[in-house]
Short mmCIF file of C-alpha atoms in Angstrom, two decimals:
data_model
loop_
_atom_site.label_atom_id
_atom_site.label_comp_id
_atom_site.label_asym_id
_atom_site.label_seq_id
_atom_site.Cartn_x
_atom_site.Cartn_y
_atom_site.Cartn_z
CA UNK A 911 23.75 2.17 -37.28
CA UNK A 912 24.71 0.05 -40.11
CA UNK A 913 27.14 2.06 -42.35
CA UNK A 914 29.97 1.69 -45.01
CA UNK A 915 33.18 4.10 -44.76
CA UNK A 916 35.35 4.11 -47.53
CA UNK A 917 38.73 6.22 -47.97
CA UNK A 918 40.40 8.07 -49.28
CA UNK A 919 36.88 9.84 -51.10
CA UNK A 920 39.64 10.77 -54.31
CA UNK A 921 42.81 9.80 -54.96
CA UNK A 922 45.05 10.71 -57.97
CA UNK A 923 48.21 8.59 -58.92
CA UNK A 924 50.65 8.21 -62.12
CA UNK A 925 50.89 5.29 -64.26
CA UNK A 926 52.75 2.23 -62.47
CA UNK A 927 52.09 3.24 -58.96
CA UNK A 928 50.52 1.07 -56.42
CA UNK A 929 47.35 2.20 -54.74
CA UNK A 930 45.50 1.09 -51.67
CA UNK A 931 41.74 1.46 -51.17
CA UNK A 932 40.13 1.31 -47.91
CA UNK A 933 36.80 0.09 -46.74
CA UNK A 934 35.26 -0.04 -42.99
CA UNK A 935 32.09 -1.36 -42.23
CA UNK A 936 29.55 -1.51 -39.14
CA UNK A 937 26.66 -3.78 -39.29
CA UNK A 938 25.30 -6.89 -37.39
CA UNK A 939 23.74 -10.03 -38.94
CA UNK A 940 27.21 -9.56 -42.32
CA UNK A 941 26.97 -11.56 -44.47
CA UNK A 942 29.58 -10.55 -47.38
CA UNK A 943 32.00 -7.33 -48.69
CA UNK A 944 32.10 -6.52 -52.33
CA UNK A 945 33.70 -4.42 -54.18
CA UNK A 946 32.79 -2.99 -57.92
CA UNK A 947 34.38 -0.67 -60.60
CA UNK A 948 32.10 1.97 -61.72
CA UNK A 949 33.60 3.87 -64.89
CA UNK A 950 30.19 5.22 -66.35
CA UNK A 951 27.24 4.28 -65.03
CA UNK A 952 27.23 0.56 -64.43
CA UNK A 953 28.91 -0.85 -61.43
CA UNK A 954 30.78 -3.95 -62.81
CA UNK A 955 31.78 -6.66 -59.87
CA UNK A 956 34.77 -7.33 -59.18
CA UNK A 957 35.20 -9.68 -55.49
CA UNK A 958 33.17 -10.93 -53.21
CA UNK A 959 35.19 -11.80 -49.60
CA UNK A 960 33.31 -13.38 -46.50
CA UNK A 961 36.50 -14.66 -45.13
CA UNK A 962 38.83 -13.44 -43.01
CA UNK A 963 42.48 -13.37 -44.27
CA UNK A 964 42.07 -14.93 -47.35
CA UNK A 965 43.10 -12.97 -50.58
CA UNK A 966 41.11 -12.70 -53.25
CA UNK A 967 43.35 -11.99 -56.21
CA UNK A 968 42.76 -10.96 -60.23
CA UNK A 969 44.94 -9.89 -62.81
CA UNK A 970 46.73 -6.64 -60.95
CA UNK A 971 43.57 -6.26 -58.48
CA UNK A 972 43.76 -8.27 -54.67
CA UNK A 973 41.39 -8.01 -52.02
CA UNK A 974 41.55 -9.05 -47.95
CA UNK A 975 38.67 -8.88 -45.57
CA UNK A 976 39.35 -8.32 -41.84
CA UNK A 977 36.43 -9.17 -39.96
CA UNK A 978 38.09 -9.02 -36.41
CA UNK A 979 39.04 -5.55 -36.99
CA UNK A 980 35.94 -4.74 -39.59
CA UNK A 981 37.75 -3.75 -42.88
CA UNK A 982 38.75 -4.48 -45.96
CA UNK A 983 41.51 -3.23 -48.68
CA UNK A 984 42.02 -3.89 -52.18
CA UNK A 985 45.05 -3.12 -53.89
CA UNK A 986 45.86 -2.39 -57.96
CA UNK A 987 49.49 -2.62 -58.77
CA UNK A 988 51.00 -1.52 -61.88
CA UNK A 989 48.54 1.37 -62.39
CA UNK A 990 47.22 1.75 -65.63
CA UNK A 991 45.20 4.03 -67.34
CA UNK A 992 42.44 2.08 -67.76
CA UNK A 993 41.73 1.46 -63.77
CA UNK A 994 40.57 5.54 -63.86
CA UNK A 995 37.08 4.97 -62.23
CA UNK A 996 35.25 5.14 -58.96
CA UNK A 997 35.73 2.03 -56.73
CA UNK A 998 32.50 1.13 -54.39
CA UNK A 999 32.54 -1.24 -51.21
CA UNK A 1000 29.39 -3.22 -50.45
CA UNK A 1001 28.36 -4.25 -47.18
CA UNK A 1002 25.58 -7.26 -47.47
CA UNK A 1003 23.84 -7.68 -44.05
CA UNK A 1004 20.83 -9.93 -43.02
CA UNK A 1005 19.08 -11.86 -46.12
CA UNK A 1006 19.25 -9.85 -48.79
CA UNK A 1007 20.53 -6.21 -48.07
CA UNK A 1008 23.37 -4.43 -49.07
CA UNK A 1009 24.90 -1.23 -48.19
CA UNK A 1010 26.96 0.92 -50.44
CA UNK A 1011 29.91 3.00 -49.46
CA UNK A 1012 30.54 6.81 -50.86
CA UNK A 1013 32.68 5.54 -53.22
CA UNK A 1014 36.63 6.17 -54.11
CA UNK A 1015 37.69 7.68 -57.17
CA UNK A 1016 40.87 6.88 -58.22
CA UNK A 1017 42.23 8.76 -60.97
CA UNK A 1018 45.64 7.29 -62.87
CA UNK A 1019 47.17 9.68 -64.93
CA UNK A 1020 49.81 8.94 -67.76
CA UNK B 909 26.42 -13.77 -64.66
CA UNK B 910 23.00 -12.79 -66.00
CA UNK B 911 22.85 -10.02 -68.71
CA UNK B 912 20.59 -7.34 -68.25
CA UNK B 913 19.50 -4.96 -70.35
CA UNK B 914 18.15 -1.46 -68.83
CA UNK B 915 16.36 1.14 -71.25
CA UNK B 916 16.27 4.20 -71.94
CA UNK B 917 20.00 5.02 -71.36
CA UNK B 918 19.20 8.56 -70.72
CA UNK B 919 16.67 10.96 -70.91
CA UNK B 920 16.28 14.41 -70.88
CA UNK B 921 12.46 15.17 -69.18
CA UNK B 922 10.29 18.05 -68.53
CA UNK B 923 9.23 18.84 -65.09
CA UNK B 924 5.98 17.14 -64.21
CA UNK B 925 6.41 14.67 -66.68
CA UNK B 926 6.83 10.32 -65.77
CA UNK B 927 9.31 8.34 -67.14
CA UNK B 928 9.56 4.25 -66.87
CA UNK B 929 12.19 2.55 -66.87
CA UNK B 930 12.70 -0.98 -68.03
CA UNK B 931 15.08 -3.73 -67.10
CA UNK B 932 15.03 -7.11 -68.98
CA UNK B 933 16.85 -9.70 -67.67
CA UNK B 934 18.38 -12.96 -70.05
CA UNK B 935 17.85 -15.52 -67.28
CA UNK B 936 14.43 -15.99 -64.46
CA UNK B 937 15.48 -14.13 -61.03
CA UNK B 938 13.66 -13.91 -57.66
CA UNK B 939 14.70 -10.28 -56.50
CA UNK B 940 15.24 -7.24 -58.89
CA UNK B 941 16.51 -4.17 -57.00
CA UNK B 942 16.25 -0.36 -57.71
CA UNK B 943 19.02 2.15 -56.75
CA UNK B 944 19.38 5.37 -57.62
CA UNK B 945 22.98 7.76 -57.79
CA UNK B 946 22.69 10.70 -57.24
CA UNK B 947 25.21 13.58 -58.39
CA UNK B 948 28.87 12.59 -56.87
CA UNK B 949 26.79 9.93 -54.79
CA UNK B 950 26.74 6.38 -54.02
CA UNK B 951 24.28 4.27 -55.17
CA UNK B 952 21.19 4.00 -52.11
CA UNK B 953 18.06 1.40 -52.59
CA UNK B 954 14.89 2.26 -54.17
CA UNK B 955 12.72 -0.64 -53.55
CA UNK B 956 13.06 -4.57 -54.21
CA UNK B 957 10.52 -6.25 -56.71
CA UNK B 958 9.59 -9.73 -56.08
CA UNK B 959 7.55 -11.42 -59.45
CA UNK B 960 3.94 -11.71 -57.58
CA UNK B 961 3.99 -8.94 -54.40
CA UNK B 962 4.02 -5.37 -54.05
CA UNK B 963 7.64 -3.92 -54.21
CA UNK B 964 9.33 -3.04 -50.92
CA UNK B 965 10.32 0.14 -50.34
CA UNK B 966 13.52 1.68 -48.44
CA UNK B 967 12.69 4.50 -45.81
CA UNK B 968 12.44 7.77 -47.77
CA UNK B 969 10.77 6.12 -51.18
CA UNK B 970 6.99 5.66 -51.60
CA UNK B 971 5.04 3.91 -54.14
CA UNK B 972 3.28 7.04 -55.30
CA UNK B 973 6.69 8.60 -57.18
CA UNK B 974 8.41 5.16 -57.59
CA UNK B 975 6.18 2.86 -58.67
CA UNK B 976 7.22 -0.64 -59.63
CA UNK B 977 5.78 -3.58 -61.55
CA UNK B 978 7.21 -7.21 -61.90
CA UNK B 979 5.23 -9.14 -63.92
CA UNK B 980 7.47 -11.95 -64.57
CA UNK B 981 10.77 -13.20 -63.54
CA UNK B 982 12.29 -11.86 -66.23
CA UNK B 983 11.00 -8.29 -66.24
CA UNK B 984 10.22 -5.07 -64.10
CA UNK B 985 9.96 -1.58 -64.92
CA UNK B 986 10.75 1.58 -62.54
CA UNK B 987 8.38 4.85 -63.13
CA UNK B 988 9.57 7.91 -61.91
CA UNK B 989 6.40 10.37 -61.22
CA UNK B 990 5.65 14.09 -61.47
CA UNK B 991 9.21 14.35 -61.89
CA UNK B 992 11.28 17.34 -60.10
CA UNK B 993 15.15 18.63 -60.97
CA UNK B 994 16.07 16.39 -57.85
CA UNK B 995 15.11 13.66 -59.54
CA UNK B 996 17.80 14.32 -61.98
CA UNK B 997 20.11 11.18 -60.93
CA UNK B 998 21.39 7.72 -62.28
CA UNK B 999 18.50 4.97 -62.24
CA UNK B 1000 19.94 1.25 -61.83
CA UNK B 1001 18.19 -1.93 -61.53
CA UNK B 1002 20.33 -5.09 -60.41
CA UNK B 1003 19.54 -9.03 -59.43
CA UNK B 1004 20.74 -11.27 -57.18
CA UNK B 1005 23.40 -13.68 -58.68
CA UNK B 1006 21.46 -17.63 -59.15
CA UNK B 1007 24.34 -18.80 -57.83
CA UNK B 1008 25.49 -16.80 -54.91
CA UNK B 1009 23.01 -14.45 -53.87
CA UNK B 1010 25.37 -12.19 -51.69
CA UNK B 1011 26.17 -10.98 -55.57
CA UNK B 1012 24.11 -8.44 -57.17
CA UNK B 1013 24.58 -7.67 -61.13
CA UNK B 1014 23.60 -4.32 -62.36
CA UNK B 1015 22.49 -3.24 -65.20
CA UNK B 1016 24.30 -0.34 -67.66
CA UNK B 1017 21.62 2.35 -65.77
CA UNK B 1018 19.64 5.57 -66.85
CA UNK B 1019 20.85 8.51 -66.58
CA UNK B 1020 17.56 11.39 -65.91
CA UNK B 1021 17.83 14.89 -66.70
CA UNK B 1022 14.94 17.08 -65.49
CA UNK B 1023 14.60 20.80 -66.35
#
């Protein structure tokens, strides 16, 4: 079954720490792994990775795709504030479908 | 990336009631999407809206409560029927990026409140 598996579900950290999201993914046919912030309501993009081992990188934010081992991380460093939201993976599989993973929420406090 | 602009951003609604949903989009698109959140949820497919067909539907969604119109490239509209408490959720319509279509854009969403 094609599924998305993110971790940790919550995760709460202090200004200026580093944190580490995970994302594992099962599907045939991939095509792509995104990732988006959600603060409100609207998921804003932030990477797209189809490539293994190549880091996608903006601002504080960096994200790596495994697709030997079927993962992929992205990292903030220098926490801020302003990164408080919930962090969604994307698997898109076949033409046009994409699956969505649960979700992290990442709480930085001051 | 195209800008797309999704109305009402919330609404409060009395059981039994329909709402629609609009979503306007600044540039012409093949594929609008529907997704809905649910409470502490991730976001899980509606339906996809081609300009010209009958919307596709994801197992679980029929055309009876969702249905969908696209009567342009630019435009589609989401109604949510006879509406129930569990239909209190986030409504979000998206589009494939023109340029890489692995990308999907969404727009700010609706937030539904049934009582």
């Amino acid at each position: 079954e094609d599924k998305v598996v993110q971790s940790p579900l919550s995760l709460v950290v202090h200004e200026g720490d580093t944190v580490t999201l995970n994302c594992s993914y099962e599907v045939t046919n991939f095509r792509s792994l995104l990732w988006y912030k959600q603060e409100k309501k609207a998921p804003t993009f932030l990477f797209m990775l189809t490539s293994s081992g190549i880091e996608k990188k903006s601002g504080r934010l960096s994200s790596i795709l495994d697709k030997k081992e079927l993962f992929s991380i992205l990292n903030i460093t220098a926490t801020q504030t302003g990164d408080s939201a919930v962090y969604l993976c994307a698997m898109g599989y076949n033409n046009n479908d994409m699956r969505f993973g649960a979700g992290t929420r990442l709480t930085v406090k001051p | 990336s195209a800008v797309i602009s999704q109305k009402p951003s919330r609404d409060i609604c009395q059981r039994g009631t329909s709402l629609t949903i609009q979503c306007q989009v600044d540039s012409q698109v093949t594929m609008m999407f529907w997704y809905r959140q649910q409470p502490g949820q991730s976001l899980t497919l509606i339906a996809t809206a081609n300009q010209g067909s009958e919307a596709t539907y994801e197992s679980g969604f029929v055309i009876d409560k969702f249905p969908i119109s696209r009567p342009n490239l630019t435009f589609s509209t989401l109604t949510v029927s006879n509406m129930s408490p569990e239909d209190s959720s986030i409504y979000l319509c998206s589009v494939e990026d023109q340029g890489s279509k692995n990308i999907q854009y969404f727009g700010a969403g609706t937030r539904l409140s049934v009582l």
